[in-house]
mmCIF file of C-alpha atoms in Angstrom:
data_model
loop_
_atom_site.group_PDB
_atom_site.id
_atom_site.type_symbol
_atom_site.label_atom_id
_atom_site.label_comp_id
_atom_site.label_asym_id
_atom_site.label_seq_id
_atom_site.Cartn_x
_atom_site.Cartn_y
_atom_site.Cartn_z
ATOM 1 C CA UNK A 1 59.751 -7.654 37.490
ATOM 2 C CA UNK A 2 59.450 -4.249 39.227
ATOM 3 C CA UNK A 3 60.952 -3.689 42.663
ATOM 4 C CA UNK A 4 59.144 -1.713 45.812
ATOM 5 C CA UNK A 5 60.421 1.849 46.077
ATOM 6 C CA UNK A 6 61.222 2.776 49.891
ATOM 7 C CA UNK A 7 62.842 6.282 49.553
ATOM 8 C CA UNK A 8 59.439 6.957 47.905
ATOM 9 C CA UNK A 9 57.378 6.547 50.707
ATOM 10 C CA UNK A 10 59.875 7.974 52.973
ATOM 11 C CA UNK A 11 60.801 5.468 55.631
ATOM 12 C CA UNK A 12 63.583 3.582 56.685
ATOM 13 C CA UNK A 13 64.776 -0.226 55.822
ATOM 14 C CA UNK A 14 63.068 -1.499 58.443
ATOM 15 C CA UNK A 15 62.691 -5.057 59.093
ATOM 16 C CA UNK A 16 58.843 -4.803 57.695
ATOM 17 C CA UNK A 17 60.122 -2.595 54.707
ATOM 18 C CA UNK A 18 62.634 -5.217 53.714
ATOM 19 C CA UNK A 19 60.148 -7.411 54.246
ATOM 20 C CA UNK A 20 57.469 -6.290 51.504
ATOM 21 C CA UNK A 21 60.854 -5.423 48.628
ATOM 22 C CA UNK A 22 61.271 -9.233 49.491
ATOM 23 C CA UNK A 23 57.835 -10.203 48.490
ATOM 24 C CA UNK A 24 57.667 -8.049 45.759
ATOM 25 C CA UNK A 25 60.299 -9.075 44.182
ATOM 26 C CA UNK A 26 59.186 -12.679 44.579
ATOM 27 C CA UNK A 27 56.221 -13.209 44.082
ATOM 28 C CA UNK A 28 55.544 -17.023 44.241
ATOM 29 C CA UNK A 29 55.847 -16.853 48.211
ATOM 30 C CA UNK A 30 53.046 -14.591 48.445
ATOM 31 C CA UNK A 31 50.709 -16.946 49.188
ATOM 32 C CA UNK A 32 52.717 -16.817 52.904
ATOM 33 C CA UNK A 33 52.017 -12.705 53.430
ATOM 34 C CA UNK A 34 48.020 -14.224 54.203
ATOM 35 C CA UNK A 35 47.327 -15.594 57.846
ATOM 36 C CA UNK A 36 46.928 -19.485 58.517
ATOM 37 C CA UNK A 37 46.665 -19.422 62.307
ATOM 38 C CA UNK A 38 43.251 -21.466 62.067
ATOM 39 C CA UNK A 39 43.988 -23.522 59.123
ATOM 40 C CA UNK A 40 47.452 -24.725 61.460
ATOM 41 C CA UNK A 41 45.367 -24.722 64.158
ATOM 42 C CA UNK A 42 43.390 -27.152 62.698
ATOM 43 C CA UNK A 43 45.407 -29.664 60.894
ATOM 44 C CA UNK A 44 47.973 -29.269 63.603
ATOM 45 C CA UNK A 45 44.772 -29.738 66.434
ATOM 46 C CA UNK A 46 44.107 -33.342 63.625
ATOM 47 C CA UNK A 47 47.095 -34.808 64.540
ATOM 48 C CA UNK A 48 48.321 -34.366 67.748
ATOM 49 C CA UNK A 49 44.281 -36.103 68.079
ATOM 50 C CA UNK A 50 45.204 -38.817 65.844
ATOM 51 C CA UNK A 51 49.391 -39.478 66.761
ATOM 52 C CA UNK A 52 47.314 -39.272 70.511
ATOM 53 C CA UNK A 53 44.180 -41.890 70.044
ATOM 54 C CA UNK A 54 45.604 -44.305 67.840
ATOM 55 C CA UNK A 55 48.733 -45.649 69.773
ATOM 56 C CA UNK A 56 47.708 -48.678 71.178
ATOM 57 C CA UNK A 57 47.871 -48.655 75.044
ATOM 58 C CA UNK A 58 50.758 -51.077 76.654
ATOM 59 C CA UNK A 59 51.858 -51.193 80.913
ATOM 60 C CA UNK A 60 54.684 -51.750 79.659
ATOM 61 C CA UNK A 61 57.791 -49.728 80.525
ATOM 62 C CA UNK A 62 59.374 -49.288 77.042
ATOM 63 C CA UNK A 63 56.288 -48.195 75.189
ATOM 64 C CA UNK A 64 55.350 -45.546 78.159
ATOM 65 C CA UNK A 65 59.412 -44.445 77.118
ATOM 66 C CA UNK A 66 58.442 -43.832 74.113
ATOM 67 C CA UNK A 67 54.870 -42.185 74.903
ATOM 68 C CA UNK A 68 57.071 -39.499 77.505
ATOM 69 C CA UNK A 69 59.693 -38.984 73.630
ATOM 70 C CA UNK A 70 56.745 -38.772 71.570
ATOM 71 C CA UNK A 71 55.046 -36.492 73.844
ATOM 72 C CA UNK A 72 57.983 -34.036 73.929
ATOM 73 C CA UNK A 73 58.368 -34.414 69.966
ATOM 74 C CA UNK A 74 55.368 -33.515 69.419
ATOM 75 C CA UNK A 75 55.945 -30.151 72.351
ATOM 76 C CA UNK A 76 58.475 -28.965 70.597
ATOM 77 C CA UNK A 77 56.896 -28.879 67.125
ATOM 78 C CA UNK A 78 53.767 -26.926 68.513
ATOM 79 C CA UNK A 79 56.002 -24.691 70.076
ATOM 80 C CA UNK A 80 57.927 -24.170 66.814
ATOM 81 C CA UNK A 81 54.573 -23.848 65.077
ATOM 82 C CA UNK A 82 53.787 -21.145 67.827
ATOM 83 C CA UNK A 83 57.388 -19.445 66.936
ATOM 84 C CA UNK A 84 56.825 -19.907 62.968
ATOM 85 C CA UNK A 85 53.218 -18.245 63.471
ATOM 86 C CA UNK A 86 53.961 -15.170 66.281
ATOM 87 C CA UNK A 87 57.525 -14.556 66.426
ATOM 88 C CA UNK A 88 58.607 -11.142 65.195
ATOM 89 C CA UNK A 89 60.700 -10.759 61.472
ATOM 90 C CA UNK A 90 64.088 -10.258 61.520
ATOM 91 C CA UNK A 91 66.390 -9.381 59.284
ATOM 92 C CA UNK A 92 67.141 -12.484 57.407
ATOM 93 C CA UNK A 93 64.030 -12.745 54.672
ATOM 94 C CA UNK A 94 65.520 -15.916 52.340
ATOM 95 C CA UNK A 95 64.245 -17.982 51.615
ATOM 96 C CA UNK A 96 61.620 -16.843 54.092
ATOM 97 C CA UNK A 97 60.772 -15.093 57.092
ATOM 98 C CA UNK A 98 59.172 -18.439 58.806
ATOM 99 C CA UNK A 99 62.600 -19.812 57.775
ATOM 100 C CA UNK A 100 63.905 -18.020 60.739
ATOM 101 C CA UNK A 101 61.244 -17.655 63.416
ATOM 102 C CA UNK A 102 61.938 -21.439 63.624
ATOM 103 C CA UNK A 103 65.514 -21.164 63.375
ATOM 104 C CA UNK A 104 63.844 -19.136 66.706
ATOM 105 C CA UNK A 105 62.285 -21.643 67.753
ATOM 106 C CA UNK A 106 64.907 -24.508 67.512
ATOM 107 C CA UNK A 107 66.959 -21.762 69.875
ATOM 108 C CA UNK A 108 64.430 -20.940 72.605
ATOM 109 C CA UNK A 109 64.284 -24.912 72.729
ATOM 110 C CA UNK A 110 68.161 -25.448 73.475
ATOM 111 C CA UNK A 111 68.233 -22.787 75.898
ATOM 112 C CA UNK A 112 65.255 -23.530 78.018
ATOM 113 C CA UNK A 113 67.089 -27.691 78.195
ATOM 114 C CA UNK A 114 69.976 -25.841 79.006
ATOM 115 C CA UNK A 115 68.461 -23.859 81.736
ATOM 116 C CA UNK A 116 66.653 -27.763 82.727
ATOM 117 C CA UNK A 117 69.877 -29.548 82.407
ATOM 118 C CA UNK A 118 71.718 -26.580 84.891
ATOM 119 C CA UNK A 119 69.238 -28.227 87.641
ATOM 120 C CA UNK A 120 70.398 -31.685 87.510
ATOM 121 C CA UNK A 121 73.160 -33.421 88.475
ATOM 122 C CA UNK A 122 75.958 -35.033 85.886
ATOM 123 C CA UNK A 123 75.134 -38.664 87.485
ATOM 124 C CA UNK A 124 71.217 -37.866 86.706
ATOM 125 C CA UNK A 125 71.755 -37.308 83.075
ATOM 126 C CA UNK A 126 74.514 -39.494 82.750
ATOM 127 C CA UNK A 127 71.617 -42.425 83.582
ATOM 128 C CA UNK A 128 69.106 -40.737 83.963
ATOM 129 C CA UNK A 129 68.049 -38.556 80.181
ATOM 130 C CA UNK A 130 70.820 -38.875 77.879
ATOM 131 C CA UNK A 131 70.442 -43.296 77.162
ATOM 132 C CA UNK A 132 67.332 -42.562 76.317
ATOM 133 C CA UNK A 133 68.170 -40.004 73.351
ATOM 134 C CA UNK A 134 71.455 -42.223 72.339
ATOM 135 C CA UNK A 135 72.071 -45.832 74.797
ATOM 136 C CA UNK A 136 75.721 -44.608 73.224
ATOM 137 C CA UNK A 137 75.556 -42.188 75.529
ATOM 138 C CA UNK A 138 75.889 -41.510 78.978
ATOM 139 C CA UNK A 139 78.861 -42.745 79.154
ATOM 140 C CA UNK A 140 82.066 -40.584 80.143
ATOM 141 C CA UNK A 141 84.229 -40.345 77.859
ATOM 142 C CA UNK A 142 88.430 -40.821 77.968
ATOM 143 C CA UNK A 143 90.275 -37.226 79.208
ATOM 144 C CA UNK A 144 92.497 -35.953 77.094
ATOM 145 C CA UNK A 145 95.044 -34.143 78.471
ATOM 146 C CA UNK A 146 97.018 -31.345 75.847
ATOM 147 C CA UNK A 147 99.590 -30.964 77.837
ATOM 148 C CA UNK A 148 100.917 -33.388 78.306
ATOM 149 C CA UNK A 149 103.950 -33.272 76.078
ATOM 150 C CA UNK A 150 104.895 -29.600 74.925
ATOM 151 C CA UNK A 151 107.833 -30.646 73.078
ATOM 152 C CA UNK A 152 108.250 -28.398 69.093
ATOM 153 C CA UNK A 153 110.259 -30.191 67.514
ATOM 154 C CA UNK A 154 110.005 -34.361 67.968
ATOM 155 C CA UNK A 155 113.432 -36.019 65.869
ATOM 156 C CA UNK A 156 112.742 -40.063 66.525
ATOM 157 C CA UNK A 157 109.464 -39.856 67.020
ATOM 158 C CA UNK A 158 107.332 -43.179 66.001
ATOM 159 C CA UNK A 159 105.521 -41.562 63.433
ATOM 160 C CA UNK A 160 108.517 -40.005 61.288
ATOM 161 C CA UNK A 161 107.605 -36.500 61.633
ATOM 162 C CA UNK A 162 110.122 -34.082 63.233
ATOM 163 C CA UNK A 163 106.978 -32.528 63.923
ATOM 164 C CA UNK A 164 104.403 -34.515 65.278
ATOM 165 C CA UNK A 165 103.047 -33.052 67.997
ATOM 166 C CA UNK A 166 102.120 -29.805 66.241
ATOM 167 C CA UNK A 167 100.462 -32.290 63.419
ATOM 168 C CA UNK A 168 98.657 -34.087 65.493
ATOM 169 C CA UNK A 169 96.568 -31.020 66.990
ATOM 170 C CA UNK A 170 96.371 -30.055 63.442
ATOM 171 C CA UNK A 171 94.964 -33.333 62.704
ATOM 172 C CA UNK A 172 92.546 -32.900 66.017
ATOM 173 C CA UNK A 173 89.078 -32.668 65.203
ATOM 174 C CA UNK A 174 88.808 -29.164 67.958
ATOM 175 C CA UNK A 175 90.665 -27.073 65.036
ATOM 176 C CA UNK A 176 87.940 -27.776 62.532
ATOM 177 C CA UNK A 177 84.948 -26.719 65.432
ATOM 178 C CA UNK A 178 87.023 -23.778 66.108
ATOM 179 C CA UNK A 179 87.225 -22.793 62.470
ATOM 180 C CA UNK A 180 83.278 -23.868 61.768
ATOM 181 C CA UNK A 181 82.661 -22.369 64.678
ATOM 182 C CA UNK A 182 84.375 -18.954 64.679
ATOM 183 C CA UNK A 183 82.953 -19.112 60.636
ATOM 184 C CA UNK A 184 79.693 -18.922 62.461
ATOM 185 C CA UNK A 185 80.513 -16.140 64.640
ATOM 186 C CA UNK A 186 81.232 -13.978 62.228
ATOM 187 C CA UNK A 187 78.372 -14.882 59.957
ATOM 188 C CA UNK A 188 76.356 -13.366 63.290
ATOM 189 C CA UNK A 189 78.260 -11.242 64.715
ATOM 190 C CA UNK A 190 79.362 -9.201 62.053
ATOM 191 C CA UNK A 191 81.985 -7.590 63.558
ATOM 192 C CA UNK A 192 86.096 -8.676 63.331
ATOM 193 C CA UNK A 193 86.909 -6.835 67.040
ATOM 194 C CA UNK A 194 83.661 -8.201 68.618
ATOM 195 C CA UNK A 195 84.861 -11.145 67.770
ATOM 196 C CA UNK A 196 88.229 -11.155 68.508
ATOM 197 C CA UNK A 197 87.702 -10.594 72.195
ATOM 198 C CA UNK A 198 84.615 -13.313 72.410
ATOM 199 C CA UNK A 199 87.670 -15.565 71.571
ATOM 200 C CA UNK A 200 90.087 -14.385 73.739
ATOM 201 C CA UNK A 201 87.445 -14.139 76.439
ATOM 202 C CA UNK A 202 86.661 -17.563 75.499
ATOM 203 C CA UNK A 203 90.675 -18.475 75.838
ATOM 204 C CA UNK A 204 90.964 -16.941 79.519
ATOM 205 C CA UNK A 205 88.000 -19.296 80.512
ATOM 206 C CA UNK A 206 89.239 -22.740 79.152
ATOM 207 C CA UNK A 207 92.452 -21.018 81.124
ATOM 208 C CA UNK A 208 90.482 -20.468 84.780
ATOM 209 C CA UNK A 209 88.711 -23.795 84.432
ATOM 210 C CA UNK A 210 91.970 -25.728 83.909
ATOM 211 C CA UNK A 211 92.269 -27.328 87.634
ATOM 212 C CA UNK A 212 88.903 -29.465 86.211
ATOM 213 C CA UNK A 213 88.467 -30.102 83.580
ATOM 214 C CA UNK A 214 92.583 -31.663 82.131
ATOM 215 C CA UNK A 215 91.354 -31.265 78.058
ATOM 216 C CA UNK A 216 91.525 -27.621 78.449
ATOM 217 C CA UNK A 217 95.327 -27.067 79.060
ATOM 218 C CA UNK A 218 96.966 -27.066 76.184
ATOM 219 C CA UNK A 219 100.653 -26.229 75.072
ATOM 220 C CA UNK A 220 101.702 -22.832 72.917
ATOM 221 C CA UNK A 221 101.436 -23.847 70.075
ATOM 222 C CA UNK A 222 97.504 -24.715 70.429
#
């Protein structure tokens, strides 16, 4: 299979050129190279009208909540469709640039959701919003302080370990969360110095907010 020679074209390998290389190497996805705006608009419009007019009308509060949830879900899907069709391509080509446009659209939805929550009170979010997502949500979780017992060597501990505090720290779920977050951050930034700077700034943020969140208080070996 012939590969596109970018050097002969006299242009640099920007996003568009990389995409041309990608489609040349993978012709099975060539049907996605053509614009499908009209067909996507017609299909999405048909689905929206079908969902809107085939639901049974009811005055009960449960049905009203279900209608609001469905409406918000369809709004999100319409925005993701717009993102898939109109957002610009990035540097990631595989499996297809349209996948990464949808990922960018999900990031934008997440950002605007955080902006909306920023203007709400904690009690309103817990009592009015979160229970509609999952009934288990909206309840305060028990706060754990990681600085209650910072002994390094713990002979006679009920668990039988001489390093019980360290073992509990290693088995904590936040260790895995930090590792996965660091791995994802490295994949995105590709700069070891910038990743270390962000990690140091995150630790400084924890120290500065320890007076508000008890679980930000940590032992030295954390």
